[in-house]
C-alpha cells in the first residue's frame, strides 16, 4: 500500500487538471508523511528501548562483577592478614622450638655429666671395695 501510494504521488501531482483530485492527493501525501514520521519515531523508540534494556543488563552485570570483585578483594585482604598472623605465630613457634632444642642440648649435656659422675662413683666404689678387701687381708 505504501509503495503504491509513493509511486502514484508523482503521477497525482502531475495531474493538474483536477484541483479536487490534487487536494485529495495532497492530503494522502500528508497522511503518508505522518505515517512515515510515526513509523520512524516508533523505530527510534524501539531501538532506544532495546539499547536501554541492553544498557540496564550491562549495568546489572557490571554491578554483580563489582560486588564479586569487592568480596574477593575483601577475602584476599583477610587472607593476607591471616597469613601475616600465621607467619608471626610460625616465627614464635620456631623461636620456642629453638629454645627448647637448646634446653634439650643442655639437658643432654647434664645427663652425660651425671653419667660420667655415676661411672666415676661406681669406679670409686670398686676401688673402695678393693681397698677394704686389701686392708682386711693385711690385718
XYZ file of N, CA and C in Angstrom:
417
model
N 0.825 -1.181 0.000
C 0.000 0.000 0.000
C 0.872 1.248 0.000
N 1.919 1.272 0.802
C 2.778 2.449 0.892
C 3.554 2.654 -0.402
N 4.104 1.578 -0.945
C 4.847 1.693 -2.194
C 3.940 2.178 -3.330
N 2.734 1.648 -3.376
C 1.818 2.070 -4.447
C 1.455 3.536 -4.263
N 1.303 3.971 -2.997
C 0.995 5.387 -2.752
C 2.173 6.258 -3.148
N 3.396 5.827 -2.827
C 4.588 6.593 -3.179
C 4.730 6.687 -4.697
N 4.481 5.577 -5.369
C 4.609 5.572 -6.835
C 3.548 6.447 -7.485
N 2.394 6.489 -6.883
C 1.315 7.262 -7.511
C 1.377 8.734 -7.131
N 2.228 9.103 -6.178
C 2.287 10.505 -5.743
C 2.721 11.404 -6.889
N 3.813 11.003 -7.532
C 4.305 11.841 -8.637
C 3.271 11.917 -9.771
N 2.596 10.822 -10.007
C 1.565 10.814 -11.050
C 0.430 11.745 -10.657
N 0.037 11.686 -9.387
C -1.075 12.507 -8.922
C -0.723 13.987 -8.947
N 0.519 14.323 -8.594
C 0.899 15.733 -8.576
C 0.996 16.305 -10.001
N 1.356 15.450 -10.937
C 1.484 15.911 -12.319
C 0.119 16.130 -12.991
N -0.899 15.535 -12.428
C -2.239 15.674 -12.984
C -2.843 16.960 -12.434
N -2.723 18.077 -13.143
C -3.151 19.377 -12.640
C -4.538 19.768 -13.166
N -5.149 18.901 -13.861
C -6.459 19.224 -14.431
C -7.525 19.244 -13.358
N -7.387 18.334 -12.420
C -8.444 18.216 -11.424
C -7.943 18.769 -10.102
N -8.402 19.913 -9.654
C -7.940 20.554 -8.426
C -8.368 19.759 -7.212
N -9.550 19.219 -7.224
C -10.038 18.424 -6.104
C -9.200 17.178 -5.936
N -8.880 16.564 -7.060
C -8.049 15.360 -7.006
C -6.681 15.721 -6.464
N -6.154 16.883 -6.822
C -4.850 17.310 -6.348
C -4.898 17.555 -4.847
N -5.917 18.192 -4.340
C -6.059 18.432 -2.896
C -6.188 17.104 -2.170
N -6.981 16.198 -2.698
C -7.108 14.874 -2.081
C -5.759 14.159 -2.060
N -5.068 14.307 -3.179
C -3.747 13.671 -3.250
C -2.772 14.297 -2.251
N -2.872 15.611 -2.095
C -2.010 16.279 -1.108
C -2.322 15.770 0.302
N -3.585 15.559 0.602
C -3.949 15.000 1.911
C -3.400 13.584 2.074
N -3.476 12.833 0.981
C -2.920 11.474 1.030
C -1.413 11.533 1.265
N -0.760 12.490 0.572
C 0.695 12.643 0.752
C 0.992 13.059 2.193
N 0.212 13.978 2.714
C 0.396 14.438 4.098
C 0.174 13.289 5.080
N -0.866 12.497 4.829
C -1.112 11.323 5.677
C 0.058 10.351 5.594
N 0.564 10.164 4.394
C 1.701 9.271 4.198
C 2.935 9.807 4.924
N 3.111 11.132 4.834
C 4.239 11.755 5.534
C 4.127 11.512 7.036
N 2.945 11.706 7.597
C 2.738 11.468 9.041
C 2.951 10.003 9.391
N 2.474 9.132 8.498
C 2.665 7.703 8.737
C 4.161 7.361 8.763
N 4.905 7.923 7.804
C 6.355 7.666 7.750
C 7.034 8.241 8.980
N 6.654 9.459 9.365
C 7.252 10.068 10.565
C 6.946 9.233 11.814
N 5.702 8.794 11.921
C 5.320 7.952 13.061
C 6.099 6.633 13.051
N 6.242 6.066 11.860
C 7.000 4.808 11.747
C 8.450 5.017 12.154
N 9.039 6.112 11.682
C 10.436 6.411 12.040
C 10.549 6.636 13.545
N 9.600 7.383 14.095
C 9.628 7.628 15.544
C 9.462 6.329 16.316
N 8.587 5.449 15.858
C 8.391 4.153 16.515
C 9.670 3.321 16.462
N 10.336 3.334 15.280
C 11.599 2.596 15.163
C 12.650 3.176 16.116
N 12.704 4.520 16.180
C 13.651 5.169 17.094
C 13.358 4.752 18.544
N 12.067 4.777 18.900
C 11.679 4.393 20.260
C 12.027 2.934 20.540
N 11.752 2.062 19.567
C 12.081 0.641 19.739
C 13.582 0.446 19.926
N 14.362 1.112 19.081
C 15.824 1.000 19.189
C 16.295 1.557 20.527
N 15.761 2.708 20.913
C 16.125 3.323 22.196
C 15.782 2.385 23.359
N 14.596 1.779 23.301
C 14.197 0.852 24.369
C 15.104 -0.381 24.414
N 15.440 -0.901 23.232
C 16.351 -2.050 23.176
C 17.715 -1.687 23.760
N 18.208 -0.500 23.390
C 19.508 -0.056 23.900
C 19.459 0.176 25.410
N 18.342 0.754 25.886
C 18.191 0.946 27.337
C 18.167 -0.391 28.064
N 17.452 -1.353 27.504
C 17.390 -2.682 28.125
C 18.775 -3.322 28.145
N 19.491 -3.208 27.046
C 20.852 -3.769 26.971
C 21.771 -3.051 27.954
N 21.646 -1.740 28.047
C 22.459 -0.960 28.990
C 22.143 -1.354 30.428
N 20.853 -1.518 30.742
C 20.475 -1.953 32.093
C 21.044 -3.325 32.407
N 20.981 -4.212 31.429
C 21.544 -5.565 31.611
C 23.038 -5.478 31.878
N 23.735 -4.654 31.092
C 25.179 -4.497 31.278
C 25.493 -3.860 32.633
N 24.675 -2.900 33.050
C 24.879 -2.277 34.364
C 24.712 -3.293 35.488
N 23.696 -4.141 35.350
C 23.494 -5.180 36.364
C 24.679 -6.138 36.410
N 25.160 -6.538 35.222
C 26.332 -7.432 35.162
C 27.546 -6.750 35.775
N 27.731 -5.478 35.457
C 28.857 -4.728 35.997
C 28.739 -4.614 37.510
N 27.533 -4.362 37.985
C 27.322 -4.277 39.437
C 27.628 -5.617 40.103
N 27.145 -6.694 39.491
C 27.414 -8.024 40.030
C 28.912 -8.302 40.051
N 29.577 -7.975 38.969
C 31.031 -8.182 38.918
C 31.744 -7.309 39.943
N 31.264 -6.082 40.101
C 31.868 -5.177 41.067
C 31.693 -5.705 42.484
N 30.486 -6.208 42.777
C 30.231 -6.792 44.090
C 31.123 -8.012 44.302
N 31.213 -8.869 43.287
C 32.078 -10.058 43.393
C 33.535 -9.655 43.565
N 33.985 -8.645 42.818
C 35.365 -8.179 42.933
C 35.618 -7.644 44.340
N 34.679 -6.857 44.841
C 34.832 -6.300 46.187
C 34.893 -7.414 47.215
N 34.037 -8.417 47.070
C 34.037 -9.546 48.000
C 35.359 -10.311 47.916
N 35.818 -10.562 46.685
C 37.088 -11.270 46.507
C 38.260 -10.462 47.055
N 38.228 -9.153 46.847
C 39.296 -8.296 47.373
C 39.286 -8.318 48.890
N 38.094 -8.292 49.473
C 37.974 -8.368 50.928
C 38.507 -9.694 51.450
N 38.146 -10.782 50.764
C 38.657 -12.109 51.152
C 40.171 -12.154 51.043
N 40.699 -11.592 49.965
C 42.146 -11.578 49.768
C 42.838 -10.794 50.874
N 42.286 -9.644 51.231
C 42.864 -8.844 52.317
C 42.826 -9.615 53.629
N 41.704 -10.277 53.874
C 41.571 -11.055 55.113
C 42.578 -12.209 55.130
N 42.741 -12.887 53.984
C 43.710 -13.988 53.908
C 45.133 -13.487 54.110
N 45.431 -12.302 53.573
C 46.764 -11.734 53.764
C 47.015 -11.436 55.245
N 45.998 -10.906 55.921
C 46.132 -10.636 57.353
C 46.327 -11.941 58.131
N 45.549 -12.963 57.765
C 45.709 -14.260 58.420
C 47.099 -14.836 58.148
N 47.586 -14.644 56.925
C 48.916 -15.140 56.576
C 49.982 -14.434 57.416
N 49.842 -13.112 57.592
C 50.785 -12.372 58.433
C 50.757 -12.890 59.860
N 49.538 -13.103 60.379
C 49.402 -13.597 61.748
C 50.029 -14.986 61.876
N 49.723 -15.852 60.908
C 50.297 -17.197 60.935
C 51.815 -17.165 60.797
N 52.302 -16.223 60.008
C 53.748 -16.083 59.840
C 54.383 -15.674 61.169
N 53.732 -14.743 61.874
C 54.239 -14.332 63.194
C 54.177 -15.497 64.173
N 53.049 -16.217 64.152
C 52.908 -17.379 65.033
C 53.962 -18.435 64.698
N 54.203 -18.632 63.407
C 55.197 -19.606 62.966
C 56.582 -19.192 63.460
N 56.901 -17.911 63.370
C 58.189 -17.417 63.834
C 58.323 -17.616 65.345
N 57.243 -17.318 66.065
C 57.264 -17.503 67.520
C 57.455 -18.983 67.858
N 56.775 -19.860 67.130
C 56.930 -21.300 67.377
C 58.345 -21.766 67.054
N 58.925 -21.231 66.002
C 60.310 -21.601 65.659
C 61.275 -21.169 66.763
N 61.062 -19.948 67.237
C 61.927 -19.450 68.314
C 61.762 -20.313 69.558
N 60.527 -20.663 69.874
C 60.260 -21.512 71.033
C 60.898 -22.885 70.835
N 60.770 -23.433 69.632
C 61.368 -24.732 69.330
C 62.888 -24.674 69.440
N 63.472 -23.579 68.953
C 64.921 -23.419 69.052
C 65.342 -23.347 70.514
N 64.570 -22.634 71.304
C 64.864 -22.527 72.742
C 64.737 -23.892 73.413
N 63.690 -24.642 73.045
C 63.502 -25.988 73.610
C 64.650 -26.914 73.194
N 65.095 -26.792 71.926
C 66.226 -27.598 71.467
C 67.488 -27.258 72.250
N 67.693 -25.965 72.516
C 68.854 -25.562 73.319
C 68.762 -26.144 74.731
N 67.538 -26.080 75.296
C 67.347 -26.661 76.629
C 67.592 -28.165 76.595
N 67.124 -28.828 75.535
C 67.337 -30.265 75.396
C 68.831 -30.582 75.302
N 69.572 -29.780 74.552
C 71.023 -29.968 74.454
C 71.671 -29.784 75.833
N 71.189 -28.792 76.593
C 71.709 -28.582 77.945
C 71.415 -29.791 78.818
N 70.192 -30.321 78.700
C 69.807 -31.499 79.492
C 70.668 -32.694 79.098
N 70.901 -32.867 77.785
C 71.760 -33.976 77.341
C 73.176 -33.811 77.894
N 73.660 -32.583 77.891
C 74.982 -32.318 78.453
C 75.036 -32.663 79.936
N 73.985 -32.253 80.682
C 73.912 -32.577 82.116
C 73.808 -34.078 82.314
N 73.022 -34.741 81.429
C 72.860 -36.186 81.540
C 74.207 -36.887 81.336
N 74.964 -36.454 80.333
C 76.296 -37.038 80.098
C 77.216 -36.790 81.298
N 77.122 -35.572 81.834
C 77.935 -35.256 83.011
C 77.567 -36.155 84.192
N 76.244 -36.337 84.393
C 75.785 -37.178 85.500
C 76.163 -38.639 85.269
N 76.091 -39.112 84.029
C 76.517 -40.485 83.720
C 78.001 -40.653 84.031
N 78.787 -39.666 83.657
C 80.225 -39.718 83.930
C 80.469 -39.762 85.435
N 79.712 -38.931 86.175
C 79.848 -38.946 87.636
C 79.450 -40.301 88.200
N 78.381 -40.883 87.684
C 77.919 -42.182 88.153
C 78.964 -43.251 87.861
N 79.532 -43.196 86.641
C 80.575 -44.163 86.308
C 81.788 -43.982 87.217
N 82.147 -42.735 87.455
C 83.273 -42.464 88.357
C 82.954 -42.958 89.757
N 81.731 -42.794 90.199
C 81.336 -43.249 91.531
C 81.417 -44.768 91.623
N 80.906 -45.446 90.554
C 80.987 -46.912 90.531
C 82.448 -47.344 90.571
N 83.246 -46.618 89.781
C 84.676 -46.938 89.752
C 85.285 -46.718 91.144
N 84.908 -45.635 91.782
C 85.425 -45.342 93.131
C 84.923 -46.368 94.135
N 83.642 -46.815 93.977
C 83.107 -47.844 94.870
C 83.932 -49.115 94.738
N 84.209 -49.442 93.443
C 85.017 -50.649 93.210
C 86.400 -50.504 93.841
N 86.980 -49.341 93.741
C 88.295 -49.106 94.335
C 88.228 -49.192 95.856
N 87.148 -48.604 96.405
C 86.983 -48.652 97.862
C 86.833 -50.104 98.297
N 86.093 -50.903 97.568
C 85.905 -52.310 97.912
C 87.239 -53.059 97.839
N 87.973 -52.763 96.792
C 89.276 -53.417 96.655
C 90.203 -53.013 97.807
N 90.157 -51.756 98.150
C 90.998 -51.293 99.267
C 90.550 -51.913 100.584
N 89.284 -52.044 100.823
C 88.776 -52.676 102.058
C 89.186 -54.139 102.101
N 88.994 -54.780 100.928
C 89.393 -56.199 100.878
C 90.902 -56.338 101.132
N 91.638 -55.427 100.532
C 93.094 -55.487 100.720
C 93.444 -55.184 102.171
N 92.808 -54.288 102.828
C 93.056 -53.956 104.216
C 92.682 -55.141 105.097
N 91.563 -55.773 104.767
C 91.141 -56.950 105.531
C 92.186 -58.049 105.446
N 92.756 -58.241 104.331
C 93.757 -59.287 104.154
C 95.043 -58.932 104.884
N 95.325 -57.669 104.922
C 96.555 -57.257 105.603
C 96.410 -57.378 107.115
N 95.370 -57.384 107.670
C 95.166 -57.467 109.102
C 95.322 -58.834 109.563
